Coordinates of C-alpha atoms in Angstrom, one line a residue:
M1 CA 45.9 147.9 125.9
A2 CA 48.6 145.2 125.9
V3 CA 50.9 147.6 123.9
I4 CA 50.4 150.4 126.4
L5 CA 51.1 148.1 129.4
F6 CA 54.3 146.8 127.7
I7 CA 55.6 150.3 127.0
L8 CA 54.8 151.4 130.6
L9 CA 56.7 148.3 131.8
N10 CA 59.7 149.3 129.8
I11 CA 59.6 152.9 131.0
F12 CA 59.4 151.6 134.6
Y13 CA 62.6 149.5 134.2
M14 CA 64.3 152.3 132.3
F15 CA 64.1 154.7 135.2
Y16 CA 64.0 152.2 138.2
R17 CA 66.5 153.4 140.8
V18 CA 68.4 155.6 138.3
P19 CA 69.9 158.6 140.0
F20 CA 68.8 161.8 138.4
S21 CA 72.1 163.8 138.4
I22 CA 74.6 164.9 135.8
P23 CA 77.5 162.9 137.2
M24 CA 75.3 159.7 137.0
I25 CA 74.1 160.2 133.5
F26 CA 76.2 157.1 132.6
V27 CA 73.8 154.9 134.6
F28 CA 70.8 156.1 132.5
A29 CA 72.8 155.6 129.2
D30 CA 73.8 152.1 130.3
R31 CA 70.2 151.2 131.4
T32 CA 68.8 152.1 128.0
S33 CA 71.3 149.8 126.3
I34 CA 70.3 147.0 128.7
M35 CA 66.6 147.6 127.8
F36 CA 67.5 147.5 124.1
V37 CA 69.3 144.2 124.1
A38 CA 66.8 142.6 126.5
N39 CA 64.0 143.3 124.1
L40 CA 66.0 142.1 121.1
P41 CA 64.9 138.4 121.2
L42 CA 61.3 139.4 121.7
L43 CA 61.5 141.7 118.7
Y44 CA 62.6 138.8 116.5
L45 CA 60.1 136.4 118.1
L46 CA 57.2 138.7 117.3
A47 CA 58.4 139.1 113.7
A48 CA 58.6 135.4 113.0
K49 CA 55.8 133.8 111.0
N50 CA 56.1 130.6 112.9
Q51 CA 56.5 131.0 116.7
P52 CA 55.0 129.7 119.9
V53 CA 53.3 133.0 120.9
K54 CA 50.6 132.2 118.4
L55 CA 49.8 129.0 120.2
L56 CA 49.9 130.7 123.6
T57 CA 47.7 133.7 122.7
G58 CA 45.6 132.4 119.8
Y59 CA 46.6 135.5 117.8
S60 CA 47.8 135.3 114.2
Y61 CA 51.2 136.5 113.3
E62 CA 49.6 139.6 111.6
S63 CA 48.1 140.6 115.0
L64 CA 51.4 139.9 116.7
N65 CA 53.2 141.9 114.0
I66 CA 51.5 145.0 115.4
L67 CA 53.4 144.4 118.7
H68 CA 56.5 143.8 116.7
R69 CA 56.3 147.2 115.0
R70 CA 55.5 149.1 118.3
L71 CA 58.4 147.3 120.0
G72 CA 60.7 148.2 117.1
E73 CA 59.7 151.9 117.5
L74 CA 60.4 151.7 121.2
M75 CA 63.8 150.1 120.6
C76 CA 64.7 152.8 118.1
L77 CA 63.9 155.3 120.8
L78 CA 66.0 153.4 123.4
A79 CA 68.9 153.4 120.9
L80 CA 68.5 157.1 120.4
L81 CA 68.5 157.8 124.2
H82 CA 71.5 155.5 124.6
S83 CA 73.4 157.4 122.0
A84 CA 72.4 160.8 123.5
G85 CA 73.3 159.6 126.9
M86 CA 76.8 158.4 125.9
L87 CA 77.3 161.8 124.1
A88 CA 76.3 163.5 127.4
V89 CA 78.8 161.3 129.3
W90 CA 81.6 162.5 127.0
Y91 CA 80.5 166.1 127.4
T92 CA 80.1 166.1 131.2
L93 CA 82.8 163.6 132.3
L94 CA 85.4 163.1 129.6
R95 CA 85.7 166.4 127.8
P96 CA 86.9 168.3 131.0
T97 CA 89.8 165.8 131.2
G98 CA 90.9 166.7 127.7
F99 CA 89.3 163.6 126.0
T100 CA 88.5 165.0 122.5
L101 CA 85.2 164.3 120.6
A102 CA 87.2 162.7 117.7
R103 CA 89.0 160.4 120.1
F104 CA 85.7 159.4 121.6
V105 CA 83.8 158.9 118.4
F106 CA 86.6 156.9 116.8
A107 CA 87.0 154.5 119.7
R108 CA 86.2 150.9 118.5
I109 CA 83.2 150.4 120.8
I110 CA 81.7 153.7 119.8
I111 CA 82.1 153.2 116.1
L112 CA 80.4 149.8 116.3
G113 CA 77.6 151.3 118.4
I114 CA 77.1 154.1 115.9
G115 CA 76.9 151.6 113.1
A116 CA 74.3 149.5 114.9
F117 CA 72.3 152.7 115.7
V118 CA 72.3 153.8 112.0
A119 CA 71.3 150.3 110.9
Y120 CA 68.3 150.0 113.2
E121 CA 67.1 153.5 112.5
A122 CA 67.3 152.7 108.8
I123 CA 65.3 149.6 109.4
Y124 CA 62.6 151.8 111.1
L125 CA 62.5 154.4 108.3
T126 CA 62.3 151.8 105.5
S127 CA 59.5 150.0 107.4
L128 CA 57.1 152.9 107.5
G129 CA 53.9 152.1 105.7
S130 CA 54.4 154.7 103.0
F131 CA 57.8 153.3 102.1
R132 CA 56.7 149.7 102.4
Q133 CA 53.7 150.0 100.1
R134 CA 55.6 152.0 97.4
W135 CA 58.8 150.0 97.3
Y136 CA 57.9 146.6 98.8
E137 CA 60.8 144.7 97.2
L138 CA 63.4 147.3 98.4
F139 CA 61.9 147.2 101.8
L140 CA 62.0 143.4 101.9
G141 CA 65.7 143.3 100.9
L142 CA 66.8 146.1 103.2
H143 CA 64.8 144.6 106.1
V144 CA 66.7 141.3 105.9
C145 CA 70.2 142.7 105.1
L146 CA 70.1 145.6 107.6
Q147 CA 69.0 143.4 110.5
V148 CA 71.9 141.0 109.8
V149 CA 74.3 143.9 109.8
A150 CA 72.8 145.3 112.9
L151 CA 73.0 142.0 114.8
V152 CA 76.7 141.6 113.9
L153 CA 77.5 145.2 115.0
V154 CA 75.7 144.8 118.3
W155 CA 77.5 141.5 118.9
F156 CA 80.9 143.2 118.6
H157 CA 79.8 146.4 120.2
H158 CA 79.6 145.0 123.8
L159 CA 80.4 141.6 125.2
N160 CA 77.4 141.4 127.4
S161 CA 75.0 141.7 124.5
R162 CA 76.1 138.5 122.8
I163 CA 73.7 136.2 124.6
Y164 CA 70.7 138.3 123.5
V165 CA 72.0 138.6 119.9
G166 CA 72.6 134.9 119.8
V167 CA 69.0 134.1 120.9
A168 CA 67.6 136.6 118.4
L169 CA 69.7 135.2 115.6
A170 CA 68.6 131.6 116.5
I171 CA 64.9 132.7 116.3
F172 CA 65.5 134.3 112.9
L173 CA 67.3 131.2 111.5
V174 CA 64.7 128.7 112.8
D175 CA 61.9 130.7 111.3
R176 CA 63.5 131.3 108.0
L177 CA 65.4 128.1 107.4
A178 CA 63.7 125.4 109.5
Y179 CA 60.1 126.5 108.8
R180 CA 59.7 128.9 105.8
M181 CA 62.2 127.2 103.5
T182 CA 61.4 123.5 104.5
I183 CA 58.4 122.6 106.7
K184 CA 56.0 125.3 105.4
T185 CA 57.2 125.3 101.8
K186 CA 55.8 123.4 98.8
T187 CA 56.8 123.6 95.1
L188 CA 54.0 123.2 92.6
L189 CA 53.5 123.6 88.8
S190 CA 51.1 126.4 88.1
N191 CA 49.2 127.5 85.1
V192 CA 49.8 131.1 84.3
K193 CA 47.8 133.3 82.0
I194 CA 47.0 137.0 81.4
L195 CA 43.4 137.7 82.4
E196 CA 40.9 139.5 80.3
D197 CA 41.7 143.0 81.5
G198 CA 45.3 142.6 80.3
E199 CA 46.7 144.0 83.5
T200 CA 46.3 141.0 85.8
V201 CA 48.0 137.6 85.9
G202 CA 46.1 134.6 87.1
L203 CA 48.0 131.6 88.7
S204 CA 46.1 128.4 89.2
M205 CA 47.4 125.0 90.4
V206 CA 46.2 121.7 91.7
V207 CA 47.4 120.6 95.2
P208 CA 47.2 117.0 96.3
L209 CA 45.9 117.0 99.8
N210 CA 47.0 115.2 102.9
I211 CA 44.9 116.9 105.6
S212 CA 46.1 115.8 109.0
K213 CA 46.2 117.3 112.4
G214 CA 48.2 116.3 115.5
L215 CA 51.8 117.1 115.2
S216 CA 51.2 119.6 112.4
T217 CA 49.2 121.7 114.8
L218 CA 52.4 122.3 116.8
V219 CA 55.1 122.4 114.2
G220 CA 53.1 123.8 111.3
H221 CA 52.3 122.4 107.8
D222 CA 52.6 123.3 104.2
I223 CA 49.8 124.1 101.7
G224 CA 49.4 120.3 101.0
S225 CA 47.6 120.0 104.4
G226 CA 45.0 122.5 103.4
W227 CA 44.2 126.1 104.3
R228 CA 41.3 128.1 105.7
P229 CA 39.3 131.0 104.2
T230 CA 41.1 134.4 104.0
E231 CA 44.5 132.8 104.5
H232 CA 47.5 133.7 102.3
V233 CA 50.7 132.3 101.0
F234 CA 54.1 133.8 100.2
L235 CA 54.8 133.3 96.5
T236 CA 58.3 132.8 95.1
I237 CA 59.0 132.2 91.4
P238 CA 62.7 131.6 90.8
S239 CA 62.2 131.3 87.0
L240 CA 61.7 135.1 86.8
G241 CA 65.3 135.7 87.4
R242 CA 68.1 135.6 90.0
K243 CA 66.7 138.5 92.1
H244 CA 63.5 136.6 92.5
I245 CA 65.0 133.4 94.0
F246 CA 64.8 134.7 97.5
Q247 CA 61.9 137.1 97.1
A248 CA 58.6 136.0 98.7
H249 CA 55.4 138.0 98.0
P250 CA 52.1 137.6 99.9
F251 CA 48.9 136.8 98.1
T252 CA 45.5 135.7 99.4
I253 CA 44.3 132.4 98.2
A254 CA 41.3 133.3 96.0
S255 CA 39.6 129.9 95.9
R256 CA 37.4 127.8 98.2
A257 CA 39.2 126.3 101.2
P258 CA 39.3 122.5 101.1
I259 CA 37.5 120.3 103.6
S260 CA 38.6 117.0 105.2
S261 CA 37.0 114.8 102.6
D262 CA 38.8 116.5 99.6
L263 CA 41.7 114.6 98.0
E264 CA 42.9 117.6 96.1
A265 CA 42.2 121.3 96.0
F266 CA 42.6 124.2 93.5
I267 CA 44.6 127.3 94.4
N268 CA 43.9 130.5 92.5
L269 CA 46.1 133.6 93.0
I270 CA 45.3 137.0 91.5
V271 CA 48.4 139.1 90.7
R272 CA 47.9 142.8 89.7
A273 CA 50.7 143.8 87.4
Q274 CA 52.4 147.0 88.7
D275 CA 56.2 147.0 88.8
G276 CA 59.0 144.8 90.0
F277 CA 57.9 141.2 90.6
S278 CA 54.4 141.5 89.2
A279 CA 55.7 143.3 86.0
D280 CA 58.3 140.5 85.5
L281 CA 55.5 137.9 86.0
M282 CA 53.4 139.7 83.4
R283 CA 56.2 139.6 80.8
Y284 CA 56.8 135.9 81.6
A285 CA 53.1 135.1 81.1
K286 CA 53.2 136.6 77.6
C287 CA 55.6 133.8 76.6
H288 CA 54.7 130.9 78.9
N289 CA 51.6 129.1 80.1
S290 CA 53.1 127.3 83.1
V291 CA 55.7 128.0 85.8
A292 CA 57.1 126.3 88.8
V293 CA 56.2 128.2 92.0
R294 CA 57.2 127.9 95.6
L295 CA 54.5 128.5 98.2
D296 CA 55.3 129.3 101.8
G297 CA 52.3 129.0 104.0
P298 CA 49.4 129.1 104.7
Y299 CA 49.3 132.0 107.1
G300 CA 46.5 134.3 108.3
S301 CA 44.0 135.2 110.8
Q302 CA 40.5 133.8 111.1
S303 CA 39.1 136.9 112.7
A304 CA 36.8 137.7 109.7
V305 CA 35.4 134.1 109.8
E306 CA 34.9 134.2 113.5
L307 CA 33.1 137.6 113.3
L308 CA 30.5 136.1 110.9
R309 CA 30.2 132.8 112.8
G310 CA 26.7 132.5 114.1
R311 CA 25.5 135.8 112.6
D312 CA 22.0 135.9 111.2
L313 CA 23.1 138.2 108.4
A314 CA 26.6 138.2 106.7
V315 CA 27.6 141.0 104.4
V316 CA 30.9 140.5 102.6
I317 CA 32.2 143.5 100.6
A318 CA 35.0 143.5 98.1
G319 CA 36.7 146.3 96.2
G320 CA 38.7 145.1 93.1
S321 CA 41.1 142.4 94.0
G322 CA 39.7 142.2 97.5
I323 CA 37.5 139.5 96.0
A324 CA 40.4 137.2 96.8
V325 CA 39.5 137.5 100.4
A326 CA 35.7 137.8 99.9
L327 CA 35.1 134.7 97.7
P328 CA 36.6 132.0 100.0
L329 CA 34.8 133.6 102.9
V330 CA 31.5 133.4 101.1
W331 CA 32.1 129.8 100.1
S332 CA 32.8 128.9 103.7
L333 CA 29.4 130.5 104.7
I334 CA 27.3 128.7 102.2
G335 CA 29.2 125.5 102.7
S336 CA 28.4 125.3 106.4
S337 CA 26.1 122.4 105.9
R338 CA 29.0 120.3 104.5
D339 CA 32.0 121.2 106.6
D340 CA 30.2 122.6 109.7
D341 CA 32.3 125.7 109.4
L342 CA 29.6 128.2 110.4
E343 CA 26.3 127.6 112.2
C344 CA 23.3 129.8 112.6
R345 CA 23.1 131.0 116.2
T346 CA 19.4 132.1 116.2
A347 CA 17.1 129.1 115.9
G348 CA 14.6 129.3 113.0
L349 CA 16.4 132.1 111.3
P350 CA 18.6 130.9 108.4
Q351 CA 21.7 132.9 107.8
K352 CA 21.5 135.2 104.8
V353 CA 24.7 136.0 102.9
Y354 CA 25.3 139.0 100.8
L355 CA 28.3 139.6 98.5
I356 CA 28.9 143.2 97.3
W357 CA 31.7 143.5 94.7
V358 CA 32.8 146.8 93.3
V359 CA 35.1 146.6 90.2
H360 CA 36.8 149.3 88.2
K361 CA 36.4 147.5 84.8
R362 CA 33.9 145.0 83.6
A363 CA 36.7 142.7 82.6
H364 CA 37.7 142.3 86.2
F365 CA 34.8 139.9 86.6
S366 CA 36.9 137.4 84.7
W367 CA 39.3 137.2 87.7
I368 CA 37.1 134.5 89.4
G369 CA 36.0 132.7 86.3
E370 CA 32.8 132.7 84.3
G371 CA 29.7 131.5 86.1
T372 CA 31.1 131.8 89.6
L373 CA 28.7 134.6 90.6
A374 CA 25.8 132.8 89.1
L375 CA 26.7 129.7 91.0
L376 CA 26.8 131.6 94.2
Q377 CA 23.4 133.0 93.5
R378 CA 22.0 129.5 92.9
R379 CA 23.5 128.6 96.3
G380 CA 21.4 131.3 98.0
V381 CA 23.9 134.2 98.0
E382 CA 22.5 137.7 97.2
V383 CA 25.1 139.1 94.8
L384 CA 25.2 142.9 94.3
C385 CA 27.6 144.1 91.7
P386 CA 27.1 147.7 90.7
G387 CA 28.4 149.0 87.3
P388 CA 32.1 149.3 86.8
T389 CA 33.4 152.6 88.3
E390 CA 35.2 153.6 85.1
D391 CA 31.7 153.8 83.4
Y392 CA 29.4 154.8 86.2
G393 CA 31.6 156.3 88.9
R394 CA 31.8 155.1 92.5
P395 CA 28.6 153.5 93.7
D396 CA 26.7 154.7 96.8
L397 CA 28.1 152.2 99.3
G398 CA 25.7 153.4 102.0
L399 CA 22.7 152.4 99.8
L400 CA 24.3 149.1 98.9
I401 CA 25.0 148.2 102.5
E402 CA 21.6 149.5 103.7
Q403 CA 19.8 147.0 101.5
P404 CA 20.9 143.9 103.4
L405 CA 20.9 145.7 106.8
R406 CA 17.3 146.8 106.2
S407 CA 16.3 143.2 106.6
C408 CA 16.9 143.7 110.4
N409 CA 13.8 145.8 110.5
S410 CA 11.6 143.3 108.6
L411 CA 11.5 140.8 111.5
P412 CA 9.3 140.8 114.7
H413 CA 10.4 143.3 117.3
D414 CA 11.0 140.5 119.9
Q415 CA 13.7 139.0 117.7
T416 CA 17.2 140.3 117.8
V417 CA 19.0 140.0 114.5
S418 CA 22.8 140.2 114.4
A419 CA 24.7 141.3 111.3
G420 CA 28.4 140.9 110.5
V421 CA 30.1 143.0 107.9
V422 CA 33.6 142.2 106.4
C423 CA 35.2 144.5 103.9
S424 CA 38.3 144.0 101.8
G425 CA 39.2 146.9 99.6
P426 CA 41.2 150.1 99.2
E427 CA 41.5 152.4 102.2
S428 CA 38.8 154.8 101.0
M429 CA 36.3 152.0 100.8
N430 CA 37.3 150.5 104.1
R431 CA 36.9 153.9 105.8
T432 CA 33.5 154.4 104.2
V433 CA 32.3 151.0 105.3
R434 CA 33.5 151.6 108.9
N435 CA 31.5 154.9 109.0
I436 CA 28.4 153.4 107.6
C437 CA 28.4 150.5 110.1
S438 CA 29.1 152.9 113.0
S439 CA 26.0 154.9 112.0
S440 CA 24.0 151.7 111.8
M441 CA 25.2 150.8 115.4
A442 CA 24.2 154.2 116.6
R443 CA 20.7 153.5 115.3
G444 CA 20.5 150.4 117.6
R445 CA 21.4 147.7 115.2
D446 CA 23.5 144.7 116.2
V447 CA 26.3 145.1 113.7
D448 CA 30.0 144.1 113.9
V449 CA 32.5 145.0 111.2
A450 CA 36.0 143.7 110.3
I451 CA 38.4 145.2 107.7
E452 CA 40.8 143.1 105.7
K453 CA 43.5 145.6 104.6
F454 CA 45.6 145.5 101.5
G455 CA 49.3 145.9 101.9
W456 CA 52.0 144.7 104.4

């Protein structure tokens, strides 16, 4: 709804008191350019990992990034309309006077405008989900380089745009330099090893803790001040080569979040070797057992935790490396008596926690260490792990989820039992879980569902 209202507001100002006549087409072209540069600082503000909008709204940067993407699409449309409008100005007003198209296009102000237009449209195309997921490192490099080029071109394109470009550049520099490379960054020595499946690298490190609040709530803190379940960090490993010095890759922290009494904590990261950064890390792990890493973070939303807070039944579902999200979440649920993280809402009904983990290979169980699942079971967690899909095929998720949800029917009719379901897995699994929970809601059960997606 907020996105729709914002777009409608932009449309209103785009057409407000604009004369609808051919001779006045310049007014419309000029208005679209004004709307473009006016939105520029907001575009960079919503893209920043560290910004005041999070404090004002309570939303995480991932949620605000959705607004950033929609605003970026709107601005690309504004840039297209501005270009088309200026071309119409030439055709209707300048061409009849003998002003040729070549003379128009090669004017300094027009060349700079065309360059900025091409740069921002390229940013949009390389930010599409299909491109981003397939060529993440290329997307990352192009996104940073193209936006710098685009800001420079807009700066010189028109004098009145400079205040907006300056504010946008300041936001970018404060986020990247003041926060992500200083305040929010910590360098640690990590153990690195190839896990049992031979296709995954495990990073594990010890972090001395100094958990404090106060000023850090406002200006942010690094990983040494702790983190919360389901949060992630951006990982940089300069030792892998020059091209990796400025590359930062997001990984969910796959270990229990610390509590205020902890003096140190353990961070585990699961890196699936594919290509680019992860392939280079795999080659490095074959010859080394430790590496210096730079962690930027933590970042992340607590929506999954909040959904399960106070529920009588918590069902956490993981597909493959989605266990990196699921495991810390389960630890927070069963640790509620220690850190008061979650409390049962219905008196007399202890919260029941289920963990469903679907893996492709049996060796993938080694990702979280031997005995972890057994320890969770001793702590009261119902662990359901069907056979690996490479041996038995995909399991019947409906049957697996129905088993814990069926407990809703085993209680007296005058008691309302609420269930929360969180799933972190590939898209096909996420879609199946959504459909199953929707069907359960249609049968009158009190079920809420949240999906933690892979990808950026």
